Amino acid sequence: MKLLLIHPNYHSGGAEIAGNWPPAWVAYLAGPLKAAGYDDITFIDAMTNNVEEDELRARIAEMQPDIVGCTAITPSIYRAERVLEIAKEAAPDCVTVLGGVHATFMFKQVLSEAPHIDAIVRGEGEEVFLDFVRAVEDGRWYTDRKHIKGIAYTDEGEIIATQAAPTVKNLDGLTPDWSILEWEKYIYIPLNTRLAIPSMARGCPFTCSFCSQWKFWRDYRVRDPKKVVDEIEDLVENHGVGFFILADEEPTINRRKFTEFCEELIARGLPDRVKWGINTRVTDIQRDKDQLGLWRRAGLVHISLGTEAAAQMKLDLFNKETRVEENKEAIRLLREADIFTEAQFIVGLDNETEETLEETYRFARDWNPDLANWTMYTPWPFTPLFQELGDKVEVFDFEKYNFVTPIMKPDAMDRATLLDKVMHNYRRFYINKALFHYPWRGRGFRRKYLLGCLRAFAKAGFARTFYDLGKVGYWGPQSKEKVDFHFDDSRQIAQAQMADWEAMADRKKKATERRVAVRDQIKAEKARIAAVQAEARACGGGADTQIERTPAE
């Protein structure tokens, strides 16, 4: 069995500012495959190596793989679909399969617009993909596919989704094959060192309305901290990694295990050899303020905080369960612990104005994080907030759902003005940092890291890859009228996907109606009982008078 895994060649001016990100998904898939005896696995990182279509076609034609697998987040979905279309052209007998969060929830959309995709893996891929590979090897893929849990496919024009597969219960039993990556290609620009993105947990107990993590991973599971450190130690010793970012949405949720993780790193002397960063919530920083010193000794140097919004009404809309004043306090605590802070602001909702954008800048200056990002609100098409927005969503060109393109148009301004005002915030914030902060704050590592961050921003700025400014033609306020986001208006929601959403909405509506009816029945029954009791007391009965209780229908 020849297996070919491909990371699609998609670029945007967001996270790539900090460097090239290693596609951890391929390592986590390749590990179980090799453990099961599938050794002939080739990986093409078309994104990092900027592999164009002609080269990709030639390599697939030469290899003639049995299975070609690809992954996609929402903005890379069209590139992934094209990868598998090229695979079918170059190797007609191969079986094509797509995974990832977008395909998991939008499989009807994907299979409607990309009939050359043979199967979609829905949810976690390690166990499902292995079952799929075995079915292809045994020649029972077409005859037995309805029995493979966790996939979707098309059968004579009908889109079929099999029973959902259970989540991976034993995360510690998964051993990723990190050797499949070209480690010299994955560099974290601020420290000019190799970068890894391991995982400590999957899932999230919170249900932020704009996020997909809690939906994709379903239940929240945490690995054995020692196993995670084993993996990091391997990355440091065998692959030269000098910086890692935990892939978890919030690795500090489980205080006990995160503390054990930090203590294990210290016990093995790893903080002298590798530094790291995380994303987390401001509430965890306040809860664990007595642990921040331990975190720093363990090598944690960078925390990106989901402050999300300066206005409380936005935090409430996002279901963040945090207060504005908590953001400033969390940043102060981290600064005192010598941990670099990055504040994330979500902008571009329908109620955004020039005044609210100015407010986020004032908060950024007041809170004084080391870094600040203004991220365009991007309503993932498979999240509750997307459904609630309804007709307010005008752009269905998912390639632009990249956090730097204004998908939503605020009521009070056009998209070009929104971009211009966001750039105005960036210019003011980082000019101030470059002149009065980064070169003069601290010595040694602190100064090196801050100047490295500035170098990363400058590199992306001069190359005009930052925020996709080169693609949209933005050169400053004077160019605002000429900005073109190049939305593909031909992209629309497929009829099959729309029907699925409508059916889901109908089920939710009926479930809500049933809950309301039950509550009304219970309320009416309590009122009836209270009335009977009152009548009994009025007739001389005591409080212990027995009342016949009629169950609510």
Coordinates of C-alpha atoms in Angstrom, one line a residue:
M1 CA 0.0 0.0 0.0
K2 CA 1.4 3.4 -1.1
L3 CA 0.0 6.2 1.0
L4 CA 0.5 9.8 0.1
L5 CA -0.5 12.6 2.5
I6 CA -0.5 16.2 1.3
H7 CA -0.8 19.5 3.2
P8 CA -2.5 22.0 0.7
N9 CA -0.6 25.1 -0.5
Y10 CA -2.7 27.8 1.1
H11 CA -1.2 31.1 2.5
S12 CA -2.7 34.0 4.3
G13 CA -1.3 36.9 6.3
G14 CA -2.1 35.6 9.7
A15 CA -0.3 33.1 11.8
E16 CA 2.5 32.7 9.2
I17 CA 3.9 36.0 10.4
A18 CA 5.7 34.1 13.2
G19 CA 7.2 31.4 10.9
N20 CA 6.4 28.1 9.2
W21 CA 4.1 25.9 11.2
P22 CA 4.7 22.2 11.2
P23 CA 1.5 20.3 10.2
A24 CA 1.1 18.1 13.3
W25 CA -1.8 16.2 11.8
V26 CA 0.4 14.2 9.5
A27 CA 2.6 13.0 12.4
Y28 CA -0.4 12.0 14.4
L29 CA -1.8 10.0 11.5
A30 CA 1.5 8.5 10.4
G31 CA 2.3 7.1 13.8
P32 CA -0.7 4.7 14.2
L33 CA -0.4 3.8 10.5
K34 CA 3.3 2.7 10.9
A35 CA 2.5 0.9 14.1
A36 CA -0.1 -1.1 12.1
G37 CA 2.5 -2.0 9.5
Y38 CA 1.9 0.6 6.8
D39 CA 5.5 1.8 6.2
D40 CA 5.2 3.2 2.7
I41 CA 4.0 6.7 3.6
T42 CA 5.1 9.8 1.7
F43 CA 4.3 13.3 2.9
I44 CA 4.3 16.5 0.7
D45 CA 4.1 19.7 2.6
A46 CA 2.9 21.8 -0.4
M47 CA 2.3 24.8 1.8
T48 CA 5.7 25.2 3.4
N49 CA 7.5 24.2 0.2
N50 CA 5.1 26.2 -2.0
V51 CA 4.5 23.3 -4.3
E52 CA 2.6 24.4 -7.4
E53 CA 0.0 22.3 -9.2
D54 CA 2.3 21.1 -12.1
E55 CA 5.0 19.9 -9.7
L56 CA 2.4 18.2 -7.5
R57 CA 0.8 16.5 -10.5
A58 CA 4.2 15.2 -11.7
R59 CA 5.1 13.8 -8.2
I60 CA 1.7 12.0 -7.9
A61 CA 1.9 10.6 -11.4
E62 CA 5.4 9.2 -10.7
M63 CA 4.4 7.7 -7.4
Q64 CA 1.0 6.3 -8.3
P65 CA -0.2 6.0 -4.8
D66 CA -3.1 3.8 -3.7
I67 CA -4.5 6.4 -1.3
V68 CA -4.1 10.2 -1.3
G69 CA -5.1 11.9 1.8
C70 CA -5.4 15.7 2.5
T71 CA -6.6 17.9 5.3
A72 CA -8.2 21.3 5.3
I73 CA -9.4 24.1 7.6
T74 CA -12.1 26.3 6.2
P75 CA -9.9 28.8 4.3
S76 CA -7.8 26.0 2.7
I77 CA -10.8 23.9 1.7
Y78 CA -10.7 24.8 -2.0
R79 CA -7.0 24.2 -2.3
A80 CA -7.5 20.8 -0.6
E81 CA -10.3 19.9 -3.0
R82 CA -8.0 20.9 -5.9
V83 CA -5.2 18.7 -4.5
L84 CA -7.4 15.6 -4.6
E85 CA -8.8 16.5 -8.1
I86 CA -5.2 16.6 -9.3
A87 CA -4.6 13.3 -7.6
K88 CA -7.4 11.7 -9.5
E89 CA -6.1 13.1 -12.8
A90 CA -2.5 11.9 -12.2
A91 CA -3.4 8.6 -10.6
P92 CA -6.9 7.6 -11.7
D93 CA -6.9 4.4 -9.6
C94 CA -6.1 6.1 -6.3
V95 CA -8.7 6.5 -3.5
T96 CA -9.0 10.1 -2.4
V97 CA -9.9 11.1 1.2
L98 CA -10.2 14.4 3.0
G99 CA -10.2 15.1 6.7
G100 CA -10.2 18.1 9.0
V101 CA -12.6 20.3 10.8
H102 CA -14.3 21.9 7.8
A103 CA -14.9 18.6 6.0
T104 CA -16.2 17.1 9.2
F105 CA -19.1 19.5 9.6
M106 CA -19.5 20.6 6.0
F107 CA -19.2 17.2 4.3
K108 CA -22.4 17.7 2.3
Q109 CA -21.0 21.0 1.0
V110 CA -17.7 19.4 0.1
L111 CA -19.0 16.3 -1.6
S112 CA -21.5 18.5 -3.6
E113 CA -18.7 20.7 -5.0
A114 CA -15.9 18.1 -5.2
P115 CA -17.3 14.8 -6.5
H116 CA -13.7 13.5 -7.1
I117 CA -13.4 13.0 -3.3
D118 CA -14.1 9.4 -2.5
A119 CA -14.4 9.8 1.2
I120 CA -14.4 12.2 4.1
V121 CA -13.1 11.4 7.5
R122 CA -15.3 13.0 10.1
G123 CA -13.7 14.0 13.4
E124 CA -10.5 12.6 14.9
G125 CA -8.7 10.8 12.2
E126 CA -6.2 8.3 13.8
E127 CA -8.5 5.3 14.3
V128 CA -11.0 6.1 11.5
F129 CA -8.3 6.6 8.9
L130 CA -6.6 3.3 9.9
D131 CA -9.9 1.5 9.4
F132 CA -10.3 3.2 6.1
V133 CA -6.8 2.2 4.9
R134 CA -7.4 -1.4 5.9
A135 CA -10.7 -1.5 4.0
V136 CA -8.9 -0.2 0.8
E137 CA -6.1 -2.7 1.2
D138 CA -8.5 -5.5 1.6
G139 CA -10.4 -4.5 -1.5
R140 CA -13.7 -4.0 0.4
W141 CA -13.7 -0.2 0.4
Y142 CA -16.7 0.1 -2.0
T143 CA -18.6 -2.9 -0.7
D144 CA -18.1 -2.4 3.0
R145 CA -17.8 1.4 3.3
K146 CA -21.2 1.7 5.0
H147 CA -19.8 -0.2 7.9
I148 CA -16.8 2.1 8.5
K149 CA -17.7 4.4 11.3
G150 CA -16.9 8.1 11.0
I151 CA -16.9 8.7 7.2
A152 CA -19.0 10.3 4.5
Y153 CA -19.2 9.5 0.8
T154 CA -21.4 9.7 -2.2
D155 CA -23.3 6.7 -3.5
E156 CA -25.2 7.1 -6.8
G157 CA -25.7 10.8 -6.1
E158 CA -26.8 10.4 -2.5
I159 CA -24.5 11.7 0.2
I160 CA -24.1 9.1 3.0
A161 CA -22.8 9.7 6.5
T162 CA -22.0 6.5 8.5
Q163 CA -22.4 6.3 12.2
A164 CA -20.1 8.6 14.1
A165 CA -17.0 6.9 15.4
P166 CA -16.2 7.1 19.1
T167 CA -13.5 9.6 20.2
V168 CA -10.0 8.3 20.9
K169 CA -10.2 7.3 24.5
N170 CA -6.5 6.5 25.0
L171 CA -4.6 9.5 23.8
D172 CA -1.5 8.3 25.5
G173 CA -1.6 5.2 23.2
L174 CA -1.1 7.5 20.2
T175 CA 2.6 7.8 19.2
P176 CA 3.0 10.5 16.5
D177 CA 5.8 9.9 13.9
W178 CA 7.5 13.3 14.0
S179 CA 10.3 12.0 11.7
I180 CA 8.0 12.4 8.7
L181 CA 8.5 16.2 8.8
E182 CA 11.3 18.2 7.3
W183 CA 12.3 19.9 10.5
E184 CA 14.8 22.3 9.0
K185 CA 11.8 24.0 7.3
Y186 CA 9.8 24.9 10.4
I187 CA 11.4 27.9 12.0
Y188 CA 10.0 30.2 14.7
I189 CA 11.1 33.6 13.5
P190 CA 11.3 35.5 16.9
L191 CA 13.9 33.0 18.2
N192 CA 15.2 31.7 14.9
T193 CA 14.8 28.1 16.1
R194 CA 12.8 25.0 15.1
L195 CA 9.1 25.0 16.0
A196 CA 6.8 22.1 17.1
I197 CA 3.1 22.0 17.9
P198 CA 2.4 19.0 20.2
S199 CA -0.9 18.4 21.9
M200 CA -1.6 17.9 25.6
A201 CA -5.4 17.6 25.5
R202 CA -8.3 17.5 23.1
G203 CA -11.6 19.2 23.3
C204 CA -12.7 22.1 25.5
P205 CA -15.4 22.3 28.2
F206 CA -16.4 25.8 27.1
T207 CA -18.9 26.5 24.3
C208 CA -17.8 29.8 22.8
S209 CA -20.3 30.6 20.1
F210 CA -17.6 31.3 17.4
C211 CA -15.4 28.3 18.1
S212 CA -15.3 24.8 16.7
Q213 CA -12.9 23.0 19.1
W214 CA -15.6 21.8 21.5
K215 CA -17.7 20.5 18.6
F216 CA -14.9 18.8 16.7
W217 CA -13.2 16.9 19.6
R218 CA -16.5 16.5 21.5
D219 CA -15.4 15.3 24.9
Y220 CA -12.5 16.8 26.8
R221 CA -9.5 14.5 27.4
V222 CA -6.1 15.2 28.9
R223 CA -3.0 13.2 28.4
D224 CA -0.6 12.0 31.0
P225 CA 1.8 14.9 31.5
K226 CA 4.8 12.6 31.6
K227 CA 3.9 11.2 28.2
V228 CA 3.6 14.7 26.8
V229 CA 7.1 15.6 28.2
D230 CA 8.4 12.3 26.7
E231 CA 7.2 13.6 23.3
I232 CA 8.7 17.0 23.8
E233 CA 12.0 15.5 24.9
D234 CA 12.1 13.5 21.7
L235 CA 11.4 16.6 19.7
V236 CA 14.2 18.5 21.4
E237 CA 16.8 15.7 21.3
N238 CA 16.1 14.1 17.9
H239 CA 14.6 16.9 15.9
G240 CA 16.4 20.0 17.2
V241 CA 13.2 21.8 18.4
G242 CA 13.9 25.0 20.4
F243 CA 10.3 26.3 20.8
F244 CA 7.0 24.6 21.0
I245 CA 3.4 25.8 21.2
L246 CA 0.8 23.5 22.8
A247 CA -1.9 23.0 20.3
D248 CA -4.6 23.0 23.0
E249 CA -7.2 25.8 23.1
E250 CA -6.7 26.0 26.9
P251 CA -4.1 23.7 28.3
T252 CA -4.4 25.3 31.8
I253 CA -8.0 24.1 32.3
N254 CA -6.8 21.1 34.3
R255 CA -4.7 22.9 37.0
R256 CA -3.3 19.7 38.5
K257 CA -2.1 18.1 35.2
F258 CA -0.7 21.4 33.9
T259 CA 1.3 21.8 37.1
E260 CA 2.6 18.2 36.8
F261 CA 3.6 19.0 33.2
C262 CA 5.6 22.1 34.3
E263 CA 7.2 20.2 37.1
E264 CA 8.2 17.3 34.8
L265 CA 9.8 19.7 32.3
I266 CA 11.9 21.3 35.2
A267 CA 12.8 17.8 36.5
R268 CA 14.3 16.8 33.2
G269 CA 16.2 20.1 32.7
L270 CA 14.3 20.9 29.5
P271 CA 13.6 24.7 30.2
D272 CA 17.3 25.3 29.5
R273 CA 16.9 23.8 26.0
V274 CA 13.4 24.7 24.9
K275 CA 11.0 27.6 25.4
W276 CA 7.3 27.4 24.8
G277 CA 4.0 29.2 24.5
I278 CA 0.3 28.6 25.0
N279 CA -3.2 30.1 24.4
T280 CA -5.4 30.4 27.5
R281 CA -8.2 32.3 29.2
V282 CA -7.8 35.3 31.5
T283 CA -9.8 33.5 34.2
D284 CA -7.2 30.7 34.4
I285 CA -4.4 33.3 34.9
Q286 CA -6.2 34.8 37.9
R287 CA -7.1 31.4 39.3
D288 CA -3.4 30.2 39.0
K289 CA -1.6 33.4 39.9
D290 CA 0.3 31.6 42.6
Q291 CA 1.6 29.2 39.9
L292 CA 2.9 31.7 37.4
G293 CA 6.4 31.6 38.8
L294 CA 6.4 27.8 38.3
W295 CA 5.2 28.2 34.7
R296 CA 8.0 30.6 33.9
R297 CA 10.7 28.3 35.5
A298 CA 9.3 25.5 33.2
G299 CA 10.2 27.6 30.1
L300 CA 6.8 29.1 29.4
V301 CA 7.6 32.5 27.9
H302 CA 4.6 33.5 25.8
I303 CA 0.9 33.4 26.5
S304 CA -1.7 34.5 24.0
L305 CA -4.9 35.6 25.8
G306 CA -8.3 35.3 24.4
T307 CA -9.3 38.7 25.6
E308 CA -11.4 38.8 22.4
A309 CA -13.1 42.1 22.8
A310 CA -12.8 45.3 24.7
A311 CA -16.6 45.9 25.0
Q312 CA -18.5 43.7 27.5
M313 CA -21.4 43.3 25.1
K314 CA -19.0 41.5 22.6
L315 CA -17.7 39.2 25.3
D316 CA -21.3 38.3 26.2
L317 CA -22.1 37.7 22.5
F318 CA -19.2 35.3 22.2
N319 CA -20.2 33.5 25.4
K320 CA -16.7 34.1 26.8
E321 CA -17.9 34.2 30.4
T322 CA -15.2 36.8 31.3
R323 CA -15.3 40.5 32.3
V324 CA -13.4 43.3 30.6
E325 CA -11.6 44.3 33.8
E326 CA -10.2 40.8 34.2
N327 CA -8.2 41.1 31.0
K328 CA -6.1 44.0 32.4
E329 CA -5.4 42.2 35.6
A330 CA -4.3 39.0 33.8
I331 CA -1.8 40.9 31.7
R332 CA -0.4 42.6 34.8
L333 CA 0.0 39.3 36.6
L334 CA 1.9 37.8 33.6
R335 CA 4.1 40.8 33.2
E336 CA 5.1 40.5 36.8
A337 CA 5.9 36.9 36.2
D338 CA 8.2 37.8 33.2
I339 CA 5.9 36.0 30.7
F340 CA 5.3 37.8 27.4
T341 CA 1.7 38.6 26.8
E342 CA -0.3 38.7 23.5
A343 CA -3.8 40.2 23.6
Q344 CA -6.3 39.1 20.9
F345 CA -9.1 41.4 19.9
I346 CA -11.9 40.2 17.6
V347 CA -13.2 43.0 15.4
G348 CA -15.5 43.4 12.5
L349 CA -18.9 42.4 13.8
D350 CA -22.0 44.1 12.5
N351 CA -22.1 46.6 15.4
E352 CA -18.4 47.7 14.9
T353 CA -17.8 51.4 14.5
E354 CA -14.8 53.6 14.3
E355 CA -15.3 54.4 17.9
T356 CA -15.3 50.8 19.0
L357 CA -12.1 50.2 17.1
E358 CA -10.5 53.2 18.8
E359 CA -11.7 51.7 22.1
T360 CA -9.8 48.5 21.4
Y361 CA -6.7 50.5 20.8
R362 CA -7.1 52.5 24.0
F363 CA -7.5 49.2 25.9
A364 CA -4.4 47.8 24.2
R365 CA -2.4 50.8 25.4
D366 CA -3.9 50.7 28.8
W367 CA -3.4 47.0 29.4
N368 CA 0.1 47.2 27.9
P369 CA 0.5 43.7 26.5
D370 CA 3.8 42.9 24.7
L371 CA 1.9 42.1 21.6
A372 CA -1.6 42.8 20.3
N373 CA -3.6 41.3 17.4
W374 CA -6.8 42.6 15.8
T375 CA -8.4 39.6 14.3
M376 CA -11.3 39.9 11.8
Y377 CA -14.4 38.2 13.1
T378 CA -14.8 35.0 11.0
P379 CA -18.0 33.1 11.5
W380 CA -17.1 29.5 10.9
P381 CA -20.0 28.0 8.9
F382 CA -20.4 25.1 11.3
T383 CA -20.7 27.2 14.5
P384 CA -23.9 28.3 16.3
L385 CA -23.1 32.0 15.7
F386 CA -23.0 31.5 11.9
Q387 CA -26.5 30.1 12.0
E388 CA -27.8 32.9 14.2
L389 CA -26.3 35.6 11.9
G390 CA -28.4 34.4 9.0
D391 CA -28.7 36.9 6.1
K392 CA -26.0 39.1 7.7
V393 CA -23.4 36.6 6.2
E394 CA -22.9 37.8 2.6
V395 CA -19.7 36.1 1.7
F396 CA -19.5 32.3 1.1
D397 CA -16.1 32.3 -0.4
F398 CA -14.5 30.2 2.3
E399 CA -11.0 30.8 1.0
K400 CA -11.3 34.3 2.6
Y401 CA -12.3 32.9 6.0
N402 CA -8.8 33.5 7.3
F403 CA -9.1 36.0 10.2
V404 CA -7.5 38.8 8.1
T405 CA -10.3 39.4 5.6
P406 CA -13.4 41.2 6.8
I407 CA -16.1 38.6 6.0
M408 CA -18.8 40.5 7.9
K409 CA -19.6 44.1 6.8
P410 CA -20.3 46.4 9.8
D411 CA -23.5 48.4 9.6
A412 CA -21.6 51.7 10.1
M413 CA -18.7 51.3 7.7
D414 CA -17.5 49.4 4.6
R415 CA -15.0 46.6 4.6
A416 CA -12.1 48.8 3.3
T417 CA -12.6 51.3 6.0
L418 CA -12.7 48.5 8.6
L419 CA -9.3 47.2 7.3
D420 CA -7.9 50.7 7.2
K421 CA -8.8 51.4 10.9
V422 CA -7.4 48.0 12.0
M423 CA -4.2 48.9 10.2
H424 CA -4.2 52.2 12.0
N425 CA -4.3 50.4 15.3
Y426 CA -1.5 48.1 14.3
R427 CA 0.7 51.0 13.1
R428 CA 0.2 53.1 16.3
F429 CA 0.7 50.1 18.7
Y430 CA 3.8 48.7 17.1
I431 CA 5.5 52.0 16.3
N432 CA 5.2 52.8 20.0
K433 CA 6.6 49.4 21.0
A434 CA 9.4 49.7 18.5
L435 CA 10.5 53.1 19.6
F436 CA 9.9 53.1 23.4
H437 CA 9.5 49.5 24.5
Y438 CA 11.2 46.6 22.7
P439 CA 14.8 47.9 22.5
W440 CA 14.8 49.2 26.1
R441 CA 12.9 46.7 28.2
G442 CA 15.0 44.1 29.9
R443 CA 18.2 42.4 28.9
G444 CA 19.2 39.1 27.5
F445 CA 16.3 36.8 26.6
R446 CA 13.5 39.3 27.1
R447 CA 15.1 41.9 24.7
K448 CA 16.1 39.2 22.2
Y449 CA 12.5 37.8 22.1
L450 CA 10.8 41.2 21.8
L451 CA 13.1 42.3 19.0
G452 CA 12.6 38.9 17.3
C453 CA 8.8 39.5 17.4
L454 CA 9.4 43.0 15.9
R455 CA 11.6 41.4 13.2
A456 CA 8.8 38.9 12.3
F457 CA 6.3 41.8 11.9
A458 CA 8.8 43.8 9.8
K459 CA 9.5 40.9 7.6
A460 CA 5.8 40.3 6.9
G461 CA 5.2 44.0 6.4
F462 CA 8.0 44.6 3.9
A463 CA 6.9 41.4 2.0
R464 CA 3.3 42.7 2.2
T465 CA 2.2 39.3 3.3
F466 CA 1.0 40.7 6.6
Y467 CA -2.8 40.7 6.7
D468 CA -2.8 39.9 3.0
L469 CA -2.2 43.6 2.3
G470 CA -0.4 42.8 -1.0
K471 CA -3.3 40.7 -2.3
V472 CA -6.0 43.2 -1.6
G473 CA -4.0 46.3 -2.7
Y474 CA -3.8 48.2 0.5
W475 CA -1.0 50.7 0.8
G476 CA -2.4 53.0 3.5
P477 CA -5.4 55.3 4.0
Q478 CA -4.8 56.9 0.6
S479 CA -5.5 53.5 -1.1
K480 CA -8.7 52.7 0.7
E481 CA -10.9 53.3 -2.3
K482 CA -8.9 50.8 -4.4
V483 CA -8.9 47.9 -2.0
D484 CA -10.3 44.7 -3.5
F485 CA -10.9 41.6 -1.4
H486 CA -11.5 39.5 -4.5
F487 CA -14.5 37.7 -3.1
D488 CA -15.7 34.9 -5.4
D489 CA -19.4 35.6 -5.6
S490 CA -20.0 32.3 -7.4
R491 CA -19.3 30.4 -4.2
Q492 CA -22.6 29.6 -2.5
I493 CA -23.9 27.1 0.1
A494 CA -24.8 23.8 -1.6
Q495 CA -28.4 22.8 -1.6
A496 CA -27.6 19.6 0.3
Q497 CA -25.8 21.5 3.0
M498 CA -28.6 24.1 3.2
A499 CA -31.2 21.3 3.6
D500 CA -29.2 19.8 6.3
W501 CA -29.0 23.1 8.2
E502 CA -32.7 23.7 7.8
A503 CA -33.5 20.2 9.1
M504 CA -31.1 20.8 12.1
A505 CA -32.8 24.2 12.8
D506 CA -36.2 22.5 12.6
R507 CA -35.1 19.9 15.1
K508 CA -33.7 22.5 17.5
K509 CA -36.9 24.5 17.2
K510 CA -39.1 21.5 18.0
A511 CA -36.8 20.6 20.9
T512 CA -37.1 24.1 22.2
E513 CA -40.9 24.0 21.9
R514 CA -41.0 20.7 23.8
R515 CA -38.9 22.1 26.6
V516 CA -41.1 25.2 26.8
A517 CA -44.3 23.0 26.8
V518 CA -42.9 20.8 29.6
R519 CA -41.9 23.9 31.7
D520 CA -45.4 25.3 31.2
Q521 CA -47.0 22.0 32.2
I522 CA -44.8 21.8 35.3
K523 CA -45.7 25.5 36.2
A524 CA -49.4 24.8 35.7
E525 CA -49.2 21.7 37.8
K526 CA -47.5 23.5 40.6
A527 CA -50.1 26.2 40.4
R528 CA -52.9 23.6 40.6
I529 CA -51.3 21.9 43.6
A530 CA -50.9 25.3 45.4
A531 CA -54.5 26.1 44.7
V532 CA -55.7 22.8 46.1
Q533 CA -53.5 23.2 49.2
A534 CA -54.8 26.7 49.7
E535 CA -58.4 25.5 49.4
A536 CA -57.7 22.6 51.8
R537 CA -56.3 25.1 54.4
A538 CA -59.3 27.4 53.9
C539 CA -61.6 24.4 54.7
G540 CA -59.7 23.6 58.0
G541 CA -57.2 21.2 56.6
G542 CA -53.5 21.1 57.8
A543 CA -50.3 21.5 56.0
D544 CA -50.0 17.7 55.9
T545 CA -53.2 17.3 54.0
Q546 CA -52.6 14.8 51.2
I547 CA -53.0 16.1 47.7
E548 CA -53.6 13.8 44.8
R549 CA -50.7 14.6 42.3
T550 CA -51.6 14.3 38.7
P551 CA -48.5 13.8 36.6
A552 CA -48.0 16.3 33.8
E553 CA -48.9 14.9 30.4

